Amino acid sequence: MTLACPAPHHEDGVVLLGHGAGGRLTAELLDTLVLPALEGPGGPLEDAAPLPGHPDLVISTDSFVVSPLFFPGGDIGSLAVHGTVNDLAMRGARPVALSVALIVEEGLPLARLRAVAESLGKAARDARVPVVTGDTKVVGRGAVDKIFINTTGVGQRRPGLRPSAAHARPGDAVLLSGPLGLHGITVLSSREGLGFDSDIRSDSRPLHHLVAALAPLGEHVHTLRDPTRGGLAAALNEIARDARVAIGIDESDIPVPGTVAAACDLLGLDPLTVANEGCLVAFVAPTAAEDALAALRSLPEGRDAARIGEVLPHGPAGRVVLRTLVGARRVVDMPLGELLPRIC
Amino acid sequence: MTLACPAPHHEDGVVLLGHGAGGRLTAELLDTLVLPALEGPGGPLEDAAPLPGHPDLVISTDSFVVSPLFFPGGDIGSLAVHGTVNDLAMRGARPVALSVALIVEEGLPLARLRAVAESLGKAARDARVPVVTGDTKVVGRGAVDKIFINTTGVGQRRPGLRPSAAHARPGDAVLLSGPLGLHGITVLSSREGLGFDSDIRSDSRPLHHLVAALAPLGEHVHTLRDPTRGGLAAALNEIARDARVAIGIDESDIPVPGTVAAACDLLGLDPLTVANEGCLVAFVAPTAAEDALAALRSLPEGRDAARIGEVLPHGPAGRVVLRTLVGARRVVDMPLGELLPRIC
C-alpha cells in the first residue's frame, strides 16, 4: 500500500489522520518530530513509564476522542478508565490513582455530560482506582467535537513482574486473552449506523485482574501488551521491533468472532488491524505457557484465551509472520494508518 | 451581574462557556455534576492531590486549549509545562515527571506542531522535569481547534512544606509575587488583534523556584495558589471559602502594570479577574512575612513581590474585601464566568 503523502519531516507537510492511528505513520511522526523535540527517554516506547526516583511506580497517559460517545458495551467515560488502567497493567502494575481532564464543547447537553461522568466514575470504582484530581475546560462550539477526555494513571508494579516489549525471547509462547476486533467493529458500526448485528458489543474492560492472575509466574512473563489502535498487527510488530525477534502466529488459533469476520470481509478490513480494548497478548517462557493459559482462563475475561503462536528461533528481527488456514505464510505488516479513526 | 442561564442541575440545560472558566459556574458544575459522579475525595479542591499510599507525592492534571497557539511571551507548549509545574509547586512540590498528551487536528502544518513540541520540550528542560510518557491523537478537520495539550505532573513535596487552601489563618500576611493580568491581556490582545501595546508579554513561567525560596520558612507558609483562570479574585475567594476566613486586600498595594490597567479600562474588565500564569499568592504567618517577601524578591521572577493584604481577624467566612484607592471598601466576588475564554 502506498500513500501519496508528505513524510512528517517535510516542513511543508501537514498532519494526517493516519498520524494518530498507531501505525507506521504514527511511529514516523513520533520518531522524527515529537520525541526529538521532547528529548524523551530512549529505548522502547512502552504503555507506561517508570517514575524517576520511584521505580516501583509507573505512569501512563491517554486521550480519548471516540465517536460516538456511547456505543454498545461502553462509552467514552468507561473507555477512558479502562484504557489507562490497561496501559498500567501492561507494565505489571495495579492502578493507584487516576487524573481526569475533560474538554467539553459549549452546548453539550448537561445530561450527556452527566452520563459520561457517571460512567467514568462507575468504571473507576469497579476497577478500584480513585480519581484523585481533575480539570474541566469548556471551549466554544466547533472547537472540540462534544467531549474529549484525558486520563493519566499512576500504578504500583507487582513485585517480580517486569514485563517489557523488549523482553520477548525466541521460544516464547504468544498468548491472546480473548477474541479480536469487537471494539473497533462495534464503534464503527455505531458511528456509521451499519448495524452489523444487534448483539455485537465492545470488549472494553479492565485487564489488571488478568495481569494479577499471571503475577505468580513472575519473570516468566516477558511481555504484555493490549492491542488497541492498530490492533494485534501493530502490537506484535512493536514487540518484534523492540525485542529484535521474529514472531509467528497461526490464523487457525486466533479467535475472531463470526460477526467481526463478516464485517471485516464486507469492509475490506483485516481483523488483525482492528482495535481492541479488552484483551491482551502475553509473551511467556515456553515452560510457563500452560500455567499462564490456565491463569488467564481462570477469569471470565480470559475464558477464551488461546495460544496463537511463538517467537521464532530464527528469522529476521522485527518480522511478524502469519501461517494462514491454507498453509501459506504471509508477512503481517505494521498498519500504515488506521482505517478507523477515533476508535478510542 | 445576572445571567439568564439554566443551572447545571437542570437536565435540560447545556454546557456554557462560563462552566469552564474557573468561576462560580465552574464551581457549580463541579459540585453538582462532576464530583458526585466521580465520587472524588471530599474536602477542598487543591491544585494537586496526594498520591494514595505515597503522601510525599502529589499529582496534577491540566488541559491547555489556549487560542492563539503562539502569543508574546509563550505558546501552548511552554504554557502546558508551566501550568502543571505550577500546580505542583502550589502544593509545595518540585516536579518529578510530566506526561504529555496531544490532540491534533488533521491538516495542522507539521512545522507548527514541531514548533509547539520544541517549545514544550525546552520549557520542560528549563524546569528540569523529564517528559516520561505521552500520547498523540489526530482527529478530523473541525473536531478540534488545531491542537490541545494535556499535561499531568507528579511532584515530590518538599519536607516541612504543607501548604493548603484550607490552612490560611486570621492574621496571615497575603503576598503576591508579581504584577497582575499580563497573561490574560496578552492572549486577548493577540487573539483579537487589538495590539494594545507592542511590549506586553505573558508572564508564563515556572514558579517552583519561588516555592523553593519559601521552603526554609516551612510551616509558616500556610497557603500557596497561582491565580490563573478567574484571576486573583477567584484564587482569594477559593481560599477564603476553603479556610473559612475573610481576606482584606489593598488596591494601592496590588501591582497592575499600566498597559493592563489601560486595556482593562477599555474593555470593561477587572484586573483582579484576569488570568495570570507566572505569579503566586502566598499566605504566611505574620512573623514570617518579611522573610517571605525577601525570599520572593531574591529571585528575578519575584522581584516585584508585594504584601497586598491580610487575613482579617474577624469578618464573614468566605468574604474577600478590597480597600480601594479612595478609601472605600468593596466586596470582591468570585467571578461568575470568565470573560476571556481559552486563555490557558
XYZ file of C-alpha atoms in Angstrom:
688
model
C 0.000 0.000 0.000
C 1.353 3.407 -0.880
C 0.050 6.779 0.095
C 0.894 9.948 -1.732
C 1.558 11.962 1.356
C 4.448 14.063 2.577
C 6.690 12.493 5.181
C 6.448 14.261 8.543
C 9.972 15.615 8.298
C 8.914 17.796 5.368
C 8.183 21.165 6.849
C 5.573 21.888 4.195
C 3.604 18.813 5.236
C 0.500 18.691 7.347
C -0.787 16.311 9.990
C -2.803 13.429 8.549
C -5.445 11.334 10.247
C -3.139 8.345 9.929
C -0.518 10.083 12.044
C -2.645 9.372 15.086
C -3.674 5.855 14.277
C -0.985 3.849 15.991
C 0.613 2.534 12.803
C 3.680 3.362 10.742
C 2.737 6.994 10.219
C 2.387 7.451 13.974
C 5.770 5.884 14.590
C 7.312 8.141 11.948
C 5.725 11.263 13.448
C 6.916 10.321 16.928
C 10.405 9.331 15.828
C 11.090 12.293 13.570
C 9.199 15.116 15.249
C 7.698 14.660 18.704
C 10.337 12.615 20.512
C 13.367 14.602 19.329
C 11.602 17.791 20.405
C 10.784 16.438 23.840
C 14.114 14.645 24.243
C 12.255 11.850 25.950
C 13.921 8.758 27.338
C 15.432 6.495 24.718
C 14.598 2.855 24.345
C 11.316 1.167 23.516
C 8.079 3.112 23.833
C 6.074 1.269 26.429
C 2.473 1.675 27.519
C 3.615 3.224 30.786
C 6.887 4.678 32.059
C 8.649 4.297 35.410
C 8.515 7.361 37.626
C 12.037 8.776 38.117
C 13.225 8.022 41.642
C 10.310 5.642 42.233
C 10.995 2.547 40.118
C 8.052 0.684 41.610
C 5.640 3.298 40.230
C 4.663 3.734 36.569
C 2.706 6.491 34.848
C 0.637 6.411 31.679
C -1.463 8.984 29.814
C -4.101 8.671 27.118
C -6.603 10.981 25.463
C -9.943 9.574 24.408
C -11.694 11.042 21.374
C -14.014 8.178 20.461
C -17.012 8.917 18.282
C -19.832 8.272 19.024
C -19.674 8.946 22.783
C -21.870 5.945 23.559
C -21.675 2.552 21.877
C -22.793 -0.971 22.766
C -20.642 -2.219 25.639
C -19.264 1.125 26.725
C -18.858 4.843 26.283
C -16.081 7.422 26.326
C -16.199 7.556 30.151
C -15.700 3.860 30.839
C -13.237 3.588 27.954
C -11.128 6.395 29.455
C -10.783 4.399 32.668
C -10.175 1.017 31.032
C -7.634 2.350 28.550
C -5.374 3.838 31.191
C -5.835 1.040 33.730
C -4.803 -1.355 30.962
C -1.736 0.615 29.953
C -0.577 0.433 33.575
C -1.425 -3.268 33.747
C 0.734 -3.966 30.674
C 3.721 -2.886 32.776
C 2.684 -5.278 35.533
C 1.123 -2.562 37.666
C -2.105 -2.234 39.613
C -3.729 1.201 39.361
C -3.167 3.506 42.336
C -4.684 6.787 41.155
C -6.253 8.400 38.108
C -6.472 12.002 36.997
C -9.318 13.002 34.698
C -9.318 16.053 32.410
C -12.433 16.915 30.432
C -12.570 19.212 27.397
C -16.214 19.935 26.730
C -17.899 21.722 23.825
C -20.184 24.592 24.663
C -23.759 23.487 24.134
C -23.281 19.850 25.108
C -26.430 18.787 26.967
C -25.682 18.535 30.678
C -27.489 15.209 30.758
C -24.912 13.780 28.345
C -22.043 15.170 30.378
C -23.562 13.681 33.494
C -23.977 10.275 31.840
C -20.336 10.276 30.741
C -19.086 11.382 34.169
C -21.217 8.771 35.935
C -19.985 6.006 33.653
C -16.419 7.110 34.232
C -16.948 7.160 37.998
C -18.540 3.708 37.969
C -15.738 2.230 35.857
C -13.157 3.668 38.254
C -14.942 2.280 41.298
C -15.321 -1.109 39.614
C -11.584 -1.105 38.891
C -10.967 0.082 42.490
C -8.920 3.073 41.412
C -9.665 6.509 42.894
C -9.973 9.609 40.723
C -7.812 11.939 42.816
C -7.655 15.086 40.712
C -9.157 16.585 37.593
C -9.647 19.512 35.272
C -12.584 20.782 33.241
C -12.255 23.071 30.249
C -15.112 24.347 28.119
C -14.411 25.566 24.595
C -16.713 27.271 22.105
C -18.966 25.475 19.678
C -16.928 23.837 16.949
C -13.633 23.958 18.837
C -13.984 20.361 20.003
C -16.372 17.574 18.993
C -18.654 17.209 22.065
C -16.212 15.921 24.681
C -12.662 14.612 24.819
C -11.224 13.023 27.967
C -7.655 12.600 29.122
C -6.908 10.123 31.854
C -3.481 9.735 33.376
C -2.795 6.925 35.785
C -0.154 6.009 38.306
C 0.334 2.340 39.044
C 2.299 0.264 41.510
C 4.242 -2.528 39.890
C 3.643 -6.015 41.238
C 6.774 -7.493 42.793
C 8.623 -9.823 40.462
C 6.647 -8.818 37.379
C 8.719 -6.739 34.942
C 7.157 -7.146 31.509
C 8.566 -5.082 28.668
C 8.182 -5.073 24.915
C 11.947 -5.578 24.773
C 11.882 -8.813 26.808
C 10.295 -11.187 24.284
C 12.701 -14.074 23.516
C 12.962 -16.866 20.978
C 10.817 -19.781 22.063
C 8.298 -17.642 23.981
C 4.686 -18.695 23.679
C 2.366 -15.955 22.407
C -0.969 -15.965 24.233
C -4.070 -13.903 23.469
C -6.621 -13.445 26.251
C -9.767 -13.054 24.173
C -11.409 -12.592 20.788
C -10.261 -9.902 18.376
C -11.923 -6.937 16.777
C -15.044 -6.422 18.876
C -14.272 -2.853 19.961
C -13.336 -1.457 16.581
C -16.183 -3.061 14.679
C -18.726 -2.066 17.348
C -17.675 1.588 17.316
C -17.581 1.665 13.536
C -20.993 0.058 13.339
C -22.450 2.547 15.852
C -20.910 5.533 14.129
C -21.863 4.693 10.613
C -25.197 3.185 11.519
C -24.175 -0.013 9.753
C -25.923 -2.187 12.324
C -23.963 -5.343 11.520
C -25.503 -7.268 14.303
C -27.530 -6.216 17.271
C -25.530 -8.393 19.650
C -22.030 -7.150 18.908
C -20.502 -5.253 21.824
C -17.197 -3.605 22.557
C -14.853 -5.697 24.681
C -13.874 -2.577 26.705
C -12.912 -3.781 30.177
C -10.088 -3.527 32.707
C -7.348 -6.127 32.315
C -5.484 -5.761 35.592
C -7.123 -8.838 37.107
C -5.735 -10.928 34.252
C -2.310 -9.494 34.990
C -2.763 -10.291 38.682
C -3.574 -13.868 37.697
C -0.297 -14.021 35.742
C 1.725 -12.463 38.560
C 2.689 -15.762 40.268
C 4.598 -16.658 37.095
C 6.866 -13.691 37.782
C 9.758 -13.280 35.404
C 8.457 -15.975 33.092
C 6.044 -13.281 31.888
C 8.263 -11.433 29.431
C 5.905 -9.089 27.579
C 2.333 -7.841 27.965
C 0.558 -5.560 25.513
C -3.069 -4.683 24.844
C -3.687 -4.486 21.106
C -5.615 -1.199 20.868
C -5.009 1.208 17.946
C -3.593 -0.730 15.028
C -4.839 -3.982 16.564
C -2.854 -7.168 17.035
C -0.800 -6.401 13.927
C 0.579 -3.180 15.446
C 1.149 -4.728 18.891
C 3.108 -7.696 17.515
C 5.132 -5.538 15.135
C 6.112 -3.225 18.006
C 7.199 -6.168 20.123
C 9.117 -7.783 17.244
C 10.880 -4.460 16.630
C 11.676 -3.666 20.267
C 12.807 -7.193 21.187
C 14.559 -7.705 17.817
C 12.849 -11.020 17.222
C 10.615 -12.674 14.635
C 7.118 -13.786 15.643
C 4.976 -16.491 14.070
C 1.225 -16.739 14.624
C -1.335 -19.231 13.367
C -4.511 -17.976 11.745
C -6.364 -21.092 12.868
C -5.650 -20.307 16.524
C -6.684 -16.648 16.501
C -10.186 -16.166 17.886
C -12.147 -13.873 15.555
C -15.892 -13.759 16.248
C -18.105 -14.511 13.243
C -19.654 -11.043 13.313
C -16.238 -9.405 13.251
C -15.071 -11.632 10.416
C -18.199 -10.874 8.371
C -17.932 -7.135 8.952
C -14.238 -7.146 8.038
C -14.999 -9.071 4.847
C -17.660 -6.569 3.894
C -15.494 -3.532 4.618
C -12.198 -4.868 3.363
C -10.599 -4.706 6.811
C -8.087 -7.120 8.304
C -9.255 -8.253 11.777
C -5.607 -8.190 12.851
C -5.563 -4.393 12.464
C -8.864 -3.632 14.213
C -8.682 -2.065 17.683
C -9.438 -3.965 20.877
C -9.997 -2.600 24.381
C -10.429 -5.764 26.420
C -7.772 -8.308 25.542
C -4.027 -8.637 25.936
C -1.173 -10.528 24.360
C 1.297 -12.170 26.707
C 4.720 -13.479 25.772
C 5.737 -16.117 28.306
C 8.588 -18.577 28.659
C 7.635 -21.894 26.994
C 7.850 -23.790 30.286
C 5.242 -21.442 31.801
C 2.868 -21.360 28.834
C 0.355 -23.895 30.088
C 0.233 -22.329 33.554
C -0.216 -18.885 32.030
C -3.045 -20.071 29.792
C -4.755 -21.694 32.768
C -4.334 -18.494 34.803
C -5.913 -16.387 32.046
C -8.774 -18.859 31.592
C -9.472 -18.828 35.339
C -11.146 -15.406 34.965
C -14.281 -14.608 32.945
C -12.448 -12.011 30.842
C -9.876 -14.647 29.868
C -12.078 -17.670 29.321
C -11.403 -17.626 25.561
C -7.643 -17.252 25.977
C -5.627 -19.079 23.333
C -2.059 -19.802 22.382
C -1.717 -18.179 18.990
C 1.955 -18.535 18.148
C 5.518 -18.233 19.323
C 8.680 -16.223 18.991
C 10.613 -17.922 16.205
C 14.021 -19.400 16.972
C 15.428 -17.692 13.893
C 14.132 -15.217 11.373
C 14.617 -11.554 10.680
C 14.288 -9.247 13.665
C 11.101 -7.209 13.509
C 9.224 -9.656 11.279
C 5.727 -10.955 12.073
C 4.543 -13.943 10.034
C 1.031 -15.352 9.816
C 0.607 -19.014 8.944
C -2.730 -18.998 7.134
C -5.513 -21.550 7.200
C -4.449 -22.901 3.822
C -0.868 -23.378 4.931
C 0.611 -20.272 3.290
C 2.763 -17.740 5.117
C 2.287 -14.035 4.853
C 4.071 -11.151 6.480
C 1.890 -9.123 8.854
C 2.972 -5.528 8.297
C 2.701 -2.691 10.722
C -0.504 -0.948 9.603
C 0.301 2.258 7.777
C -2.517 4.214 9.355
C -5.783 3.329 10.957
C -8.690 2.849 8.618
C -10.956 3.560 11.554
C -10.185 6.932 13.115
C -11.499 7.951 16.550
C -11.948 4.407 17.736
C -10.680 5.257 21.230
C -24.494 40.568 37.402
C -27.180 38.084 36.444
C -27.218 35.604 33.633
C -30.355 34.029 32.261
C -28.968 30.542 32.080
C -30.097 27.184 33.374
C -28.341 25.877 36.457
C -26.280 22.768 35.771
C -28.567 20.536 37.798
C -31.316 21.091 35.237
C -31.172 18.116 32.919
C -32.459 20.188 30.021
C -29.511 22.564 30.369
C -26.445 22.694 28.239
C -22.799 23.375 28.964
C -21.915 27.068 28.781
C -18.550 28.635 28.110
C -18.596 30.021 31.639
C -18.744 26.496 33.063
C -15.086 26.104 32.203
C -13.866 29.497 33.280
C -12.863 28.855 36.864
C -15.579 30.992 38.431
C -18.896 30.365 40.111
C -20.371 28.455 37.177
C -17.397 26.103 37.180
C -17.743 25.503 40.899
C -21.440 24.800 40.453
C -20.814 22.348 37.610
C -18.150 20.537 39.614
C -20.149 20.467 42.833
C -23.461 19.388 41.342
C -22.426 17.172 38.456
C -18.812 16.111 38.006
C -17.671 15.464 41.585
C -20.755 13.499 42.698
C -20.416 11.318 39.599
C -16.750 10.632 40.227
C -17.148 10.345 43.992
C -13.850 12.091 44.369
C -12.202 12.869 47.670
C -14.060 15.331 49.853
C -12.528 18.491 51.203
C -11.111 21.486 49.405
C -10.189 21.254 45.737
C -6.473 21.867 45.565
C -4.186 22.376 42.613
C -2.683 18.935 43.114
C -3.685 15.841 45.078
C -1.593 13.479 47.204
C -0.992 10.077 45.664
C -2.701 7.367 47.751
C -0.081 5.399 49.660
C 2.625 7.929 48.774
C 1.864 11.064 50.791
C 5.111 12.732 49.726
C 3.999 12.639 46.084
C 1.305 14.822 44.504
C -0.338 14.645 41.075
C -1.958 17.357 38.999
C -3.588 17.438 35.555
C -4.479 20.273 33.216
C -5.636 20.597 29.634
C -4.458 23.558 27.597
C -6.729 24.966 24.901
C -5.299 28.455 24.552
C -6.049 30.401 21.382
C -3.963 31.562 19.594
C -1.300 28.851 19.895
C 1.511 31.425 19.961
C 1.455 34.731 21.818
C 4.087 37.176 23.064
C 5.954 35.547 25.943
C 4.886 31.986 25.274
C 2.829 29.423 23.410
C 0.620 26.451 24.173
C 3.690 24.210 24.563
C 5.528 26.225 27.195
C 2.241 27.086 28.910
C 1.392 23.387 29.214
C 4.635 22.819 31.121
C 4.411 25.929 33.302
C 0.772 25.377 34.215
C 1.311 21.888 35.568
C 4.687 22.591 37.179
C 2.977 25.476 38.979
C 0.026 23.420 40.167
C 2.515 21.004 41.743
C 4.518 23.877 43.215
C 1.393 25.277 44.902
C 1.349 22.091 46.991
C 4.969 22.620 47.940
C 6.280 20.093 45.433
C 9.114 20.061 42.939
C 8.227 18.398 39.612
C 9.450 14.816 39.172
C 7.825 13.779 35.889
C 5.410 15.024 33.250
C 3.163 13.186 30.833
C 2.138 14.949 27.636
C -0.927 14.100 25.548
C -1.507 15.878 22.252
C -4.802 16.046 20.382
C -4.053 17.386 16.920
C -6.374 18.462 14.123
C -5.867 16.861 10.743
C -4.297 19.400 8.430
C -2.237 21.236 11.049
C 1.056 22.188 9.406
C 3.804 19.932 10.698
C 6.002 22.988 11.172
C 3.502 24.338 13.741
C 3.338 21.014 15.533
C 7.116 20.899 15.614
C 7.338 24.437 16.992
C 4.866 23.592 19.766
C 6.636 20.337 20.631
C 10.039 22.029 20.681
C 8.790 24.813 22.926
C 7.255 22.256 25.251
C 10.482 20.277 25.353
C 12.546 23.382 26.045
C 10.216 24.517 28.843
C 10.439 21.076 30.444
C 14.235 21.028 30.249
C 14.411 24.561 31.647
C 12.217 23.476 34.554
C 14.340 20.316 34.891
C 11.382 17.981 34.665
C 11.523 14.984 32.302
C 8.642 14.154 29.950
C 8.441 10.426 30.654
C 5.406 9.327 28.656
C 2.959 10.666 26.122
C 0.116 10.115 23.713
C -0.748 11.566 20.317
C -4.221 11.530 18.828
C -5.194 13.008 15.482
C -8.829 13.876 14.815
C -10.511 15.022 11.623
C -10.772 18.624 10.480
C -13.188 20.517 12.658
C -13.156 18.003 15.530
C -10.597 20.045 17.480
C -9.255 23.559 17.018
C -5.645 22.976 15.858
C -4.080 21.411 18.945
C -4.979 20.819 22.575
C -2.444 19.563 25.096
C -2.896 17.772 28.388
C -0.025 17.654 30.819
C -0.141 15.674 34.017
C 2.629 16.010 36.551
C 3.875 14.151 39.567
C 5.744 16.141 42.193
C 7.717 15.405 45.307
C 6.692 17.547 48.258
C 9.436 19.488 49.965
C 9.927 18.372 53.564
C 8.173 20.621 56.039
C 6.165 22.491 53.425
C 2.480 21.588 53.534
C 0.562 24.493 52.008
C -3.172 24.092 51.543
C -6.035 26.412 50.670
C -7.584 25.349 53.980
C -4.608 26.498 56.088
C -4.981 30.288 55.803
C -5.481 31.814 59.270
C -6.508 35.164 60.716
C -3.503 37.477 60.808
C -1.734 35.853 57.850
C 0.027 38.235 55.509
C -1.087 37.947 51.877
C 1.853 38.239 49.474
C 1.748 38.459 45.675
C 4.912 37.541 43.758
C 4.438 39.717 40.690
C 2.244 42.017 38.599
C -1.285 41.032 37.656
C -3.052 40.497 34.355
C -0.208 40.165 31.863
C -1.106 36.710 30.591
C -4.809 37.279 30.045
C -4.438 40.661 28.403
C -1.603 39.430 26.171
C -3.566 36.438 24.905
C -6.669 38.536 24.389
C -4.678 41.155 22.546
C -3.045 38.523 20.298
C -6.307 36.782 19.572
C -8.359 39.796 18.765
C -5.558 41.669 17.088
C -6.126 44.557 19.469
C -2.419 45.311 19.722
C -2.669 47.252 22.977
C 0.994 47.648 23.269
C 3.831 46.005 21.474
C 5.772 45.359 24.661
C 3.139 43.489 26.666
C 4.075 39.861 27.228
C 2.544 36.921 29.046
C 4.080 36.232 32.456
C 4.009 32.470 31.743
C 6.864 30.930 33.733
C 7.556 28.154 36.227
C 7.106 29.118 39.872
C 8.779 26.230 41.643
C 11.958 28.199 42.295
C 9.908 30.775 44.204
C 8.431 27.962 46.249
C 11.912 26.568 46.887
C 12.924 30.021 48.144
C 9.990 29.940 50.591
C 10.748 26.386 51.731
C 13.039 27.348 54.650
C 10.023 29.071 56.231
C 8.376 25.650 56.446
C 5.042 25.571 58.194
C 4.850 29.341 58.357
C 3.836 29.106 54.695
C 0.147 28.305 55.064
C -1.258 28.644 51.547
C 0.097 28.969 48.012
C -2.011 29.488 44.910
C -1.333 30.687 41.376
C -4.156 32.953 40.214
C -4.826 31.519 36.739
C -8.406 31.233 35.429
C -10.592 33.743 37.246
C -7.514 35.667 38.337
C -6.693 36.872 41.833
C -10.403 37.289 42.597
C -11.081 33.577 42.072
C -7.942 32.455 43.933
C -8.692 34.574 47.003
C -12.356 33.607 47.041
C -11.444 29.920 46.929
C -9.011 30.330 49.804
C -11.499 32.383 51.846
C -14.106 29.680 51.286
C -11.863 26.687 51.996
C -10.171 28.211 55.066
C -13.443 29.824 56.286
C -11.831 33.213 56.728
C -12.258 36.786 55.476
C -9.494 38.400 53.459
C -8.721 42.091 53.054
C -6.534 43.456 50.249
C -5.417 46.986 49.427
C -5.836 48.287 45.919
C -2.855 50.613 46.383
C -0.557 47.644 47.053
C -1.609 45.475 44.109
C 0.849 45.739 41.220
C -1.115 46.242 37.992
C 1.030 47.265 35.009
C -0.129 50.397 33.219
C -0.807 48.532 29.975
C -3.001 46.029 31.786
C -4.887 48.786 33.587
C -5.461 50.669 30.338
C -6.636 47.564 28.477
C -8.971 46.640 31.323
C -10.423 50.147 31.357
C -11.053 49.985 27.635
C -12.647 46.540 27.738
C -14.548 46.899 30.985
C -12.531 44.155 32.691
C -11.455 43.988 36.319
C -7.696 43.253 36.527
C -8.450 41.125 39.596
C -10.314 38.630 37.394
C -7.776 38.404 34.558
C -5.708 35.202 34.316
C -2.033 35.018 35.263
C 0.463 32.248 34.545
C 3.557 33.488 36.316
C 2.741 34.745 39.785
C 1.576 33.255 43.045
C -0.173 34.368 46.206
C 1.306 33.199 49.478
C -0.421 33.304 52.852
C 2.226 33.301 55.553
C 2.277 33.710 59.329
C 2.698 37.412 60.192
C 6.012 36.764 61.929
C 7.415 35.277 58.717
C 6.021 37.890 56.328
C 9.186 39.972 55.939
C 11.374 36.909 55.454
C 8.950 35.516 52.900
C 8.868 38.773 50.981
C 12.669 38.913 50.970
C 12.825 35.298 49.770
C 10.439 36.023 46.897
C 12.310 39.176 45.935
C 15.615 37.278 45.895
C 14.663 35.733 42.540
C 14.087 37.576 39.245
C 10.545 36.214 38.919
C 9.707 37.621 42.365
C 11.450 40.958 42.248
C 8.114 42.838 42.207
C 6.668 40.819 45.089
C 4.407 42.834 47.357
C 2.391 42.488 50.503
C -1.162 43.138 49.342
C -3.288 42.408 52.383
C -4.021 40.070 55.252
C -6.481 37.576 56.603
C -8.881 39.622 58.723
C -9.150 38.863 62.416
C -12.925 38.867 62.124
C -15.357 39.058 59.280
C -17.642 36.658 57.494
C -16.036 33.423 56.325
C -15.599 33.351 52.574
C -15.572 37.135 52.143
C -12.886 38.998 50.195
C -12.803 42.783 50.647
C -10.868 45.326 48.593
C -9.892 48.618 50.229
C -9.893 50.989 47.263
C -7.583 53.869 46.479
C -10.214 56.348 47.623
C -10.698 54.598 50.943
C -13.919 52.773 50.120
C -14.429 49.068 50.662
C -15.944 46.761 48.106
C -16.577 43.039 48.143
C -14.552 41.098 45.565
C -16.909 38.423 44.282
C -15.995 35.112 42.808
C -16.216 35.790 39.058
C -19.329 34.224 37.590
C -17.635 33.060 34.444
C -14.556 34.080 32.563
C -14.991 36.961 30.155
C -11.924 35.671 28.331
C -12.364 32.055 27.240
C -9.448 29.867 26.117
C -6.856 31.871 27.970
C -4.945 28.744 29.008
